[in-house]
Coordinates of C-alpha atoms and ligand atoms in Angstrom, one line a residue:
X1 CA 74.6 75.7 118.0
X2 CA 78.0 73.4 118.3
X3 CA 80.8 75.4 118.0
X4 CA 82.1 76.0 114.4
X5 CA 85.6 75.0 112.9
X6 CA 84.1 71.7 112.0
X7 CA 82.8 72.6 108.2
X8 CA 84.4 71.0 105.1
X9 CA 86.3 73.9 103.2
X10 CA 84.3 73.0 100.4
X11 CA 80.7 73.8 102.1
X12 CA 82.4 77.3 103.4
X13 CA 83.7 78.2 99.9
X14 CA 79.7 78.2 99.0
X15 CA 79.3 81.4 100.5
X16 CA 80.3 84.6 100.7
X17 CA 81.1 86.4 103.9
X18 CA 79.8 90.1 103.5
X19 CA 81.5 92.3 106.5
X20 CA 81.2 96.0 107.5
X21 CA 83.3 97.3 110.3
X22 CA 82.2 100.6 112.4
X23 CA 85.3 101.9 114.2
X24 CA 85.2 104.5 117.2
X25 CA 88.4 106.3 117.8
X26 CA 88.8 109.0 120.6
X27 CA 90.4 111.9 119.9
X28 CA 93.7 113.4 121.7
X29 CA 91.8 116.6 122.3
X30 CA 93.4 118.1 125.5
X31 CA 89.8 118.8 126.4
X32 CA 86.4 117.1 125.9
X33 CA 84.1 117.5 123.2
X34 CA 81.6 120.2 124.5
X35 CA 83.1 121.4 127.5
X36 CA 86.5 122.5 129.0
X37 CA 87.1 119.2 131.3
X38 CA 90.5 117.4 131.0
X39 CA 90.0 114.9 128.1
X40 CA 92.2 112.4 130.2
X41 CA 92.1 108.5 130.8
X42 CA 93.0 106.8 133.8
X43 CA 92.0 109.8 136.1
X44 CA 90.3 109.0 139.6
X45 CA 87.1 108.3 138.8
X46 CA 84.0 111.4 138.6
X47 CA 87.1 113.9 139.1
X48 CA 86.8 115.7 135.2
X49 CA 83.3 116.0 134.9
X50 CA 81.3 119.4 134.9
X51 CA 77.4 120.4 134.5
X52 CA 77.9 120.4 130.5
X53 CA 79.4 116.9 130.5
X54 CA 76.8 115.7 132.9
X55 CA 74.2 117.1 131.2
X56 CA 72.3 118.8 134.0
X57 CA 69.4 121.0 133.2
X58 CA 70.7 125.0 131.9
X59 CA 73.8 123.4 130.8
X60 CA 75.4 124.4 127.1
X61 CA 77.4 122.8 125.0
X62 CA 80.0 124.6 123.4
X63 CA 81.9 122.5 120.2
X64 CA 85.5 122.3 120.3
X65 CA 87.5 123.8 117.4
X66 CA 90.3 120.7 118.0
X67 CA 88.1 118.2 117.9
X68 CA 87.1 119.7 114.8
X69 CA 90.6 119.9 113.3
X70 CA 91.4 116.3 114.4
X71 CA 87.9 114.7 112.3
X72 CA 89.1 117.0 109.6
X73 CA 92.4 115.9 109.4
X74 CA 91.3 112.0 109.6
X75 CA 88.6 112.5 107.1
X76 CA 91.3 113.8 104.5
X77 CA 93.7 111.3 105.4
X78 CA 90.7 108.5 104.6
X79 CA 90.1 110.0 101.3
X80 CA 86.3 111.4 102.2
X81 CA 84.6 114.1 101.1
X82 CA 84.5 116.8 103.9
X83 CA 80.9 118.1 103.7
X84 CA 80.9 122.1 104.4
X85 CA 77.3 122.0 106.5
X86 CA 77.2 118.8 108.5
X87 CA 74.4 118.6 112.1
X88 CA 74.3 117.5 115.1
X89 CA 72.1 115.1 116.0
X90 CA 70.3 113.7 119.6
X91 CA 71.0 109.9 119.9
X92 CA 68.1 109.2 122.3
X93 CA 68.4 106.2 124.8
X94 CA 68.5 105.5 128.7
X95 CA 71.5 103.8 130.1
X96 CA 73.3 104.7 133.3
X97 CA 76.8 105.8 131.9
X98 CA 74.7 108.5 130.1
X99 CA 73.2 110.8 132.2
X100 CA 71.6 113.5 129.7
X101 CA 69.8 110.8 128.4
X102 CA 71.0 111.2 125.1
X103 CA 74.3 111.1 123.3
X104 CA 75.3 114.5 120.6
X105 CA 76.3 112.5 117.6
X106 CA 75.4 112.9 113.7
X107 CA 73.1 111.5 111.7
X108 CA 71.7 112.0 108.4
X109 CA 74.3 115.1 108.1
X110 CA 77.4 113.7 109.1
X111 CA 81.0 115.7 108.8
X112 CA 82.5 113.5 106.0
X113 CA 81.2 110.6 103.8
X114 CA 82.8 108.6 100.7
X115 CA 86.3 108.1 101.7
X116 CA 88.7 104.7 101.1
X117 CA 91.4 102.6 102.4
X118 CA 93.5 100.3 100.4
X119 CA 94.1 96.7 101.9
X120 CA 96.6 94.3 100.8
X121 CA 94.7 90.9 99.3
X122 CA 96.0 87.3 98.8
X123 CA 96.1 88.5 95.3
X124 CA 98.5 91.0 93.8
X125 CA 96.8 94.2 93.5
X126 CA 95.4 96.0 96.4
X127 CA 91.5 96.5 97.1
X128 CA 89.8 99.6 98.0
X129 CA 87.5 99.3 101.1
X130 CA 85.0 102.0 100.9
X131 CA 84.2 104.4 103.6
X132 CA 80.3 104.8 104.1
X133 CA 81.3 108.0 106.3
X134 CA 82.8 109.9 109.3
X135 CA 80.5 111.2 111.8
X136 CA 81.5 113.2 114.8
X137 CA 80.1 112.4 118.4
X138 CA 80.4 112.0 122.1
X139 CA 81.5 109.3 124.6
X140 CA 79.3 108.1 127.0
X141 CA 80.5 107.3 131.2
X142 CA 82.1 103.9 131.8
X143 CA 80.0 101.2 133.8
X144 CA 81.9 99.4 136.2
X145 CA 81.0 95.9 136.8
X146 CA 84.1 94.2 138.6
X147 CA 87.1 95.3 141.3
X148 CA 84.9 96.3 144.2
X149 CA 83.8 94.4 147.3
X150 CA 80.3 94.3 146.1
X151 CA 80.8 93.9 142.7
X152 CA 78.6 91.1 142.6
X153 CA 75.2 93.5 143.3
X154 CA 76.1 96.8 142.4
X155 CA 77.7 98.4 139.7
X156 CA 79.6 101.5 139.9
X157 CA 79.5 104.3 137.6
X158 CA 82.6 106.6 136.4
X159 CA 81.4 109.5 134.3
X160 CA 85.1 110.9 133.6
X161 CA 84.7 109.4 129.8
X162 CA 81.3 111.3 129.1
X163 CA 82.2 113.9 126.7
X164 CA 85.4 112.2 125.0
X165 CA 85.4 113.5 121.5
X166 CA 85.1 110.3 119.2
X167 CA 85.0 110.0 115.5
X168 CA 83.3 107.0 114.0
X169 CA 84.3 105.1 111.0
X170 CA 81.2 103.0 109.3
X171 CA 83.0 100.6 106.4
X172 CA 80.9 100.2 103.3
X173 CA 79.9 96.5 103.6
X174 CA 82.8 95.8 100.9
X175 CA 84.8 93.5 102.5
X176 CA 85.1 89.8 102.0
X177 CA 87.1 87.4 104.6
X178 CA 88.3 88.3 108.3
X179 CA 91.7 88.7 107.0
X180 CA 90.7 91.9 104.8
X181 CA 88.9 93.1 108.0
X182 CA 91.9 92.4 109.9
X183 CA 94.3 93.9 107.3
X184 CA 91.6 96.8 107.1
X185 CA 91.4 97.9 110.9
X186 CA 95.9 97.7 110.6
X187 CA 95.7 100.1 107.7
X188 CA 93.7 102.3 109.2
X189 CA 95.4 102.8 112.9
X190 CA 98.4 103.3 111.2
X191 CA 96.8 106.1 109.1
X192 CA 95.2 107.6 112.3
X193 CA 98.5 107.6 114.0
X194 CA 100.4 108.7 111.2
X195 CA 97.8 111.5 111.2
X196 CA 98.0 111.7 115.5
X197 CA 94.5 112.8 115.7
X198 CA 94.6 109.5 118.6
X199 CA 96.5 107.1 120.4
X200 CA 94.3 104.2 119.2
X201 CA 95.4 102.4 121.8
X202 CA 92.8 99.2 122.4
X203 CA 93.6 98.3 126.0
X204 CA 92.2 102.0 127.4
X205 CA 89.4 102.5 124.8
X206 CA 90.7 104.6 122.6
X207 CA 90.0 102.3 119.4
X208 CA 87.0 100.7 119.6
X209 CA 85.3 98.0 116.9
X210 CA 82.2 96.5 116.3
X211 CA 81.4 94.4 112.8
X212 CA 78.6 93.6 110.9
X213 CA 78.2 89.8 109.4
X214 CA 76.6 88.2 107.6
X215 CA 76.7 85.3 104.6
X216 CA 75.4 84.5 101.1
X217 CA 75.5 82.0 98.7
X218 CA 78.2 82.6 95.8
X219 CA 76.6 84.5 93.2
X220 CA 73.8 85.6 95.1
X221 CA 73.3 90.0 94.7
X222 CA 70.5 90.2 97.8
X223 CA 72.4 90.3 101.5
X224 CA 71.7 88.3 103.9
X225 CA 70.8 88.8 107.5
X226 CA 73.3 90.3 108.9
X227 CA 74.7 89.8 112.9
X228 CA 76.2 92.4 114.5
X229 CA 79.3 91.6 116.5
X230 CA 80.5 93.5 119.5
X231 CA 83.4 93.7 122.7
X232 CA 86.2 92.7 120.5
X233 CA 89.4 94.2 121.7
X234 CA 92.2 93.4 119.4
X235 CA 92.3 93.1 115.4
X236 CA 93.6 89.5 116.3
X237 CA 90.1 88.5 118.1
X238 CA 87.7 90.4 115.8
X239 CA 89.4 88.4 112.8
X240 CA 88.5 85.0 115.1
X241 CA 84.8 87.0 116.0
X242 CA 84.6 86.8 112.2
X243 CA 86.1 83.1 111.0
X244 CA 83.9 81.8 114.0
X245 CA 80.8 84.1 112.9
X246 CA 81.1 82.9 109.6
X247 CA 81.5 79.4 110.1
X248 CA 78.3 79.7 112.5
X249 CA 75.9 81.4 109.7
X250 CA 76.8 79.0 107.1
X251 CA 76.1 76.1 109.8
X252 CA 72.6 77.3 110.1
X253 CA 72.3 77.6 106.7
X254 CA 73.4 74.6 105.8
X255 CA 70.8 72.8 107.8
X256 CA 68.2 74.6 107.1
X257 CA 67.9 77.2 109.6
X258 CA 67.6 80.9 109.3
X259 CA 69.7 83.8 110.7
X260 CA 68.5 86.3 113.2
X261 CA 69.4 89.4 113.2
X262 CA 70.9 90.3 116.7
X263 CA 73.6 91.4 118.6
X264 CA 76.3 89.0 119.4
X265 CA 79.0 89.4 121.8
X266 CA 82.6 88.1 121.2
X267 CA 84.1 85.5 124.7
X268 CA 87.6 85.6 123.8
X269 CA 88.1 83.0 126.7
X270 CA 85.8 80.4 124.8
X271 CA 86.8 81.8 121.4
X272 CA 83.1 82.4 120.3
X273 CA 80.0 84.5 120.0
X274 CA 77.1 84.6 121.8
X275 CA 73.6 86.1 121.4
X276 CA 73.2 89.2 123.5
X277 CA 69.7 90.7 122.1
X278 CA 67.6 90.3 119.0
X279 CA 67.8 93.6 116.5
X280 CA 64.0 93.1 116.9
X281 CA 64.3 94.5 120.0
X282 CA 66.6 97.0 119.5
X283 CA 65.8 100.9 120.1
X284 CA 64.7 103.3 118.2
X285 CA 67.1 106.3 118.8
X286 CA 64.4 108.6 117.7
X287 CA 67.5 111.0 116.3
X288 CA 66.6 114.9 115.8
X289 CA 68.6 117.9 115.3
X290 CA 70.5 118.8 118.6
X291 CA 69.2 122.5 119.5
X292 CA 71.9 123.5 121.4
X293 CA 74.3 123.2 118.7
X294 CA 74.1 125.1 115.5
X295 CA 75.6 123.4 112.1
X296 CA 79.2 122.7 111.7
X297 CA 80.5 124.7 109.0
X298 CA 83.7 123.8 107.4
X299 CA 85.4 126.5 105.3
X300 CA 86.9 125.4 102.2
X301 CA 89.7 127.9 103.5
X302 CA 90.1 125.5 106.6
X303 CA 90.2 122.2 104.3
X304 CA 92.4 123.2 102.7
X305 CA 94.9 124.5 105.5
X306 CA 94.6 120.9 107.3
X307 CA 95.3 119.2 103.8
X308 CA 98.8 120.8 103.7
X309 CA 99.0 119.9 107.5
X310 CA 98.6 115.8 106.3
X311 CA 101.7 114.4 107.1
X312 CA 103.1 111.9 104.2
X313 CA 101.0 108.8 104.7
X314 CA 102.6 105.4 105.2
X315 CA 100.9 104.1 101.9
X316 CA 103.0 106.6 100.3
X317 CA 105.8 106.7 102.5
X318 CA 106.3 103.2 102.2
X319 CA 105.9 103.2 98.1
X320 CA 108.6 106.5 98.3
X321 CA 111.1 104.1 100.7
X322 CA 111.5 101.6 98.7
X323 CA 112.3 103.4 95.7
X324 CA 115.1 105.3 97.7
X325 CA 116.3 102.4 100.2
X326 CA 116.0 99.9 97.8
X327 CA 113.6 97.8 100.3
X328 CA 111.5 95.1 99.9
X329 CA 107.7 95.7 100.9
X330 CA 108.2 93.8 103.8
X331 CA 111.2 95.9 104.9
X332 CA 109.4 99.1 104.1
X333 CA 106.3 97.8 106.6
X334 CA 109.1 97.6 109.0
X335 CA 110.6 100.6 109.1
X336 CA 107.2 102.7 108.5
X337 CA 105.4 100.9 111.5
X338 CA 105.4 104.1 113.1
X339 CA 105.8 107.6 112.0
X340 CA 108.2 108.3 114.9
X341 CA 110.4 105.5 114.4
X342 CA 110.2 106.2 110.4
X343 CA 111.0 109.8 110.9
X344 CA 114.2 109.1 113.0
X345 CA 115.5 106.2 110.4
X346 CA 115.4 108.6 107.7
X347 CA 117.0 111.7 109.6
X348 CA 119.7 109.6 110.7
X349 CA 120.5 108.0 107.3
X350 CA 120.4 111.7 105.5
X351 CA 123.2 112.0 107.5
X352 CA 125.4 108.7 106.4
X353 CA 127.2 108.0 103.5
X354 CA 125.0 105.8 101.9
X355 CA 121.4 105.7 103.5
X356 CA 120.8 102.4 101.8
X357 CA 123.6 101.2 103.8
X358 CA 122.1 102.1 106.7
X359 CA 118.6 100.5 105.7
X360 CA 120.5 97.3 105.6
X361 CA 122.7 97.3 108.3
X362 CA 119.9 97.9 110.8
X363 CA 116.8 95.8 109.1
X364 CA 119.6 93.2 109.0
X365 CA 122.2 93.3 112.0
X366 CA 120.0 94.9 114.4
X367 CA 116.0 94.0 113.1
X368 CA 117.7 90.1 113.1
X369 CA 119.0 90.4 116.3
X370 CA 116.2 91.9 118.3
X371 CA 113.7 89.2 116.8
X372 CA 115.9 86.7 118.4
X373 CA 115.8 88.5 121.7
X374 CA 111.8 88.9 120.8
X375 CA 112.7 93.0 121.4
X376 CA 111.0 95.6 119.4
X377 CA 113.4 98.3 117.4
X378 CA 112.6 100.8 120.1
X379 CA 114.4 98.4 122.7
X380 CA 117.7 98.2 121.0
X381 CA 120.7 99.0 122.6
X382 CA 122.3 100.5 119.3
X383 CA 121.3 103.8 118.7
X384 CA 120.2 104.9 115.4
X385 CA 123.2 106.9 115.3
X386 CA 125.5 103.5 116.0
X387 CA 123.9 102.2 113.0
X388 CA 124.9 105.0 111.0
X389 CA 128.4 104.6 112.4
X390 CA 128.5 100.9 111.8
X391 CA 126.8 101.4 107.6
X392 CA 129.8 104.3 107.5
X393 CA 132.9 102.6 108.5
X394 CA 131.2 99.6 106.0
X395 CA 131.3 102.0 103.6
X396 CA 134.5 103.2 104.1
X397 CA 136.1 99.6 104.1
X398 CA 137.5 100.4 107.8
X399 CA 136.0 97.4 109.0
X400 CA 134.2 94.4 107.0
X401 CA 131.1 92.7 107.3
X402 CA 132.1 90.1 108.9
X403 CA 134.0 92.3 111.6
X404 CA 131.0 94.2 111.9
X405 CA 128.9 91.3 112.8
X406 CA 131.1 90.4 115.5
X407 CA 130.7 94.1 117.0
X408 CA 126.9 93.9 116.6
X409 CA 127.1 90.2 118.5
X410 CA 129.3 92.3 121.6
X411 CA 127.1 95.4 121.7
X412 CA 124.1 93.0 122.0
X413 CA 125.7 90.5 124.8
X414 CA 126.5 94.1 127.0
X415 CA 123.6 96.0 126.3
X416 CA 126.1 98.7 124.9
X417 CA 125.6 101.0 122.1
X418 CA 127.5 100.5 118.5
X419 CA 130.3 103.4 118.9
X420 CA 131.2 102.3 122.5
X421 CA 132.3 98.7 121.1
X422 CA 134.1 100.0 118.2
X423 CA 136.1 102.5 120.3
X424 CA 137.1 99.7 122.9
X425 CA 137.8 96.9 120.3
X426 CA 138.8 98.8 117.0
X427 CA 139.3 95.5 115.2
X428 CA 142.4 94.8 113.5
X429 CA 142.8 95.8 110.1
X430 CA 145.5 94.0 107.6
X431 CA 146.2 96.5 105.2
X432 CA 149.3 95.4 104.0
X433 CA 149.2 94.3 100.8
X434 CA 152.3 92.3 100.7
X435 CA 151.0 90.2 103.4
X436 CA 147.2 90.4 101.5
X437 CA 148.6 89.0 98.4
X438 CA 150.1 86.5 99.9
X439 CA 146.8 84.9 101.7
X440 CA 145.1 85.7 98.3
X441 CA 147.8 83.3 96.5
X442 CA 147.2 80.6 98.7
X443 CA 143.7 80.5 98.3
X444 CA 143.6 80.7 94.5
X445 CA 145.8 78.0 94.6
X446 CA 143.9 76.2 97.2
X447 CA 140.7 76.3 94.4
X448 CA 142.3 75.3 90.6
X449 CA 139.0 75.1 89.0
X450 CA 137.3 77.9 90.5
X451 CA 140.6 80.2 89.6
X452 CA 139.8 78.5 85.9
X453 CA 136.2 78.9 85.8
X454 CA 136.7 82.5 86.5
X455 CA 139.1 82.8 83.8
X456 CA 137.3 80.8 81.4
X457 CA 134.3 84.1 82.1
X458 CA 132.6 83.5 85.1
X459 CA 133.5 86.8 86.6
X460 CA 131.1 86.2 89.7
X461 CA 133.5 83.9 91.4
X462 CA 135.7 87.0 92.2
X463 CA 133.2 87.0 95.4
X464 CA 134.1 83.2 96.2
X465 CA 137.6 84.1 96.4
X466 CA 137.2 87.5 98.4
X467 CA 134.9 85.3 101.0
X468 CA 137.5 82.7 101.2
X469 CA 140.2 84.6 101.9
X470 CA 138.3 87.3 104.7
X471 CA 138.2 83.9 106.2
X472 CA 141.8 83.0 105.8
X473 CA 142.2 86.1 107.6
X474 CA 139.4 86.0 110.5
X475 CA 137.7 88.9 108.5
X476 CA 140.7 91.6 109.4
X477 CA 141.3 91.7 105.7
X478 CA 140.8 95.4 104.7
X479 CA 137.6 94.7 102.2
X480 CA 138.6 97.1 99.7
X481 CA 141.7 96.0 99.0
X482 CA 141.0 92.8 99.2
X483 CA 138.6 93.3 96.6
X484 CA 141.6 95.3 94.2
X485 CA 144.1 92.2 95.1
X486 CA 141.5 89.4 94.4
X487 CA 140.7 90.5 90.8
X488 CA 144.2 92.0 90.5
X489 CA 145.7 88.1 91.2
X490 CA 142.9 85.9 89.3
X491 CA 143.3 88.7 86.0
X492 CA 147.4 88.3 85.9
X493 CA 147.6 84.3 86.5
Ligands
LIG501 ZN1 82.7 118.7 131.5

């Protein structure tokens, strides 16, 4: 098959992607799953493993209550339906990393099922991506393939990861182009991390993806044969898996071929898929109820408890700031990227004269600024409390905007906070009005018709006039009364 990106839009716009994403996401447990080993990555390897987690022979599990709370907590925070009885199940296959043989995961009777998350779509309103369900399970060992001498014939084994608590997240097959995926997999980190049941972090494992694919012809209600897609590690490179997985299965289509169902593997290096094995072939996991476990019963007591332990979510959180900040949506993604970082913007501007102020002054002096520098918030040198500072003397006219700037511009060249650059360069102030007026007089007669336009109604001008004459003055003029002497002069002429 030649590699895709070479279709005419119009032969792609025949079909219709179908996509379903299953998501595993380890758990911050300080301990594993069914035993009391460290739950830990980057540990020396085969150093927090125990007979449970190795499965030998004798050995019990024992379920976690954490683990527990943590799939609760995520299944509420996705909208499912906690079931009260869910089972444990034996995932049967042979593979090295798994030494019992089998994997403890759920099946038929998993912990949660019929939850949501709402994407963003090219359209106005938001879609609903459906959540098949939530199933509880364990890791297997890592197989290591590379970074020893004899790499090349023998592949080393570290069994540390056996046991990780996971939770995974199946997608109903409900959504439609990679950029819904893409938007999909974003909504949901954030809600796990809001939720700090994991780290999600991509680069040690901790959120893992693999999608289902396939395409139909517009209009069509059957599915077609769907690919599965696997060892994508970023959002960025599952939403190329899919525009290149797409573009392949309507290629075959359109000349005639069929699909296969079959396992493909993402190359990020050569920015494609390629066949790993057919489905045909795949195993039969020959699932039954795991006898060493009895069913996992959830108390409606307990729901309810881990409900009111939901923090406020950053759908609603976001919909709440901009209400209150006055932000655009776009803002409002910025400041509610994290929890943390969310949670310390909105303590510090409880505590400033006008939190909207202080939304401003840092989405615009400091969010500008560290774009520029290509520097994330959390790498600024102004505090959140410098911001504060900076929105309160605003507010309080001791310094203007344009004087502010300038301190921003220092405190960024010296990698010094906001309050040490005021203290040192307390810009000048003129706050005599005799000398105020003056400046003002000049200007209005520097500008005939805009003094007349204003007079003749439009009021807006007054703002012309203020901005020429902060100029005039190198922005020392004391904004407030400025303002008064502006309007004050353009009324009495
Ligand atoms: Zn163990």
């Amino acid at each position: 098959m030649s590699a895709a990106a070479s279709l005419a839009p119009q032969i792609l716009a025949k079909y219709e992607p179908v996509i379903g994403l299953e998501v595993h996401v380890q758990l911050l447990t300080a301990t594993k799953i069914f035993c009391g080993c460290a739950n830990r990555f980057g540990a020396e390897p085969n150093t927090n493993i125990c007979p449970v987690c190795l499965g030998l022979p004798g050995a019990l599990p024992v379920l976690n209550a954490k683990a527990v709370e943590f799939a609760a907590l995520a299944s509420l925070a996705l909208h499912c339906t906690v079931n009260e009885r869910s089972i444990f199940a034996r995932k049967n296959y042979f593979y090295p990393d798994l030494p019992k043989g089998y994997q403890i995961s759920q099946f038929d009777k998993p912990l949660a099922e019929h939850g949501w998350i709402e994407v963003p779509t090219s359209s106005k309103a938001n879609k609903k991506i459906g959540i098949t369900r939530l199933h509880m399970e364990e890791d297997a060992g890592k197989s290591l393939h590379e970074g020893f001498a004899d790499s090349a014939a023998r592949t080393y084994l570290d069994l540390n990861r056996c046991g990780t608590p996971l939770v995974e997240i199946v997608s109903d097959p409900d959504i439609r182009t990679p950029d819904e995926a893409f938007e999909y997999l974003t909504r949901l980190k954030e809600i796990l991390l809001y939720t700090g049941v994991s780290d999600c972090n991509m680069e040690e494992g901790s959120l893992r993806c693999d999608a289902n694919v396939s395409v139909r012809p517009r209009g069509q209600e059957t599915l077609g044969t769907k690919v599965e897609v696997k060892n994508v590690n970023s959002f960025r490179f599952i939403r190329m898996a899919l525009e290149y997985e797409v573009e392949r299965q309507v290629e075959v289509l359109e000349s005639g071929g069929r699909i296969s169902q079959e396992t493909r593997l993402w190359n990020a290096g050569e920015g494609r898929t390629y066949s790993m094995r057919s489905k045909e072939q795949a195993h039969d996991y020959r699932y039954f109820p795991e006898p060493d476990l009895p069913p996992l019963i959830v108390s409606p007591e307990f729901l309810e408890r881990k409900r009111a332990e939901l923090p406020e979510l950053p759908e609603t959180r976001r919909a709440r700031m901009i209400a209150e900040y006055e932000l655009n949506p776009k803002d409002a993604h910025t400041l509610t990227a994290s929890r943390e970082f969310a949670d310390r913007f909105e303590a510090a501007a409880r505590t400033a004269r006008n939190p909207r102020r202080v939304a401003n002054v840092l989405l615009s002096e400091v969010g500008g600024r560290l774009k520029a520098l290509g520097l994330e918030l959390e790498q600024s040198p102004v505090s959140m409390a410098g911001i504060v500072l900076a929105a309160d003397l605003l507010d309080e006219g001791k310094i203007s905007s344009r004087q502010m700037k300038q301190l921003f511009d220092t405190a960024f060249e010296k990698g010094e906070d906001f309050a040490a650059v005021y203290e040192r360069e307390k810009p000048e102030q003129i706050t005599d009005a005799a000398a105020l007026e003056k400046l003002v007089e000049e200007v209005i007669a520097a500008n005939p018709k805009q003094a007349e336009q204003y007079r003749a109604g439009k009021k807006t001008l007054a703002g012309f006039f203020v901005g020429q004459v902060m100029r005039a003055s190198k922005g020392q003029a004391n904004p407030a009364l400025l303002n008064e002497l502006v309007t004050k002069k353009l009324e009495e002429q």
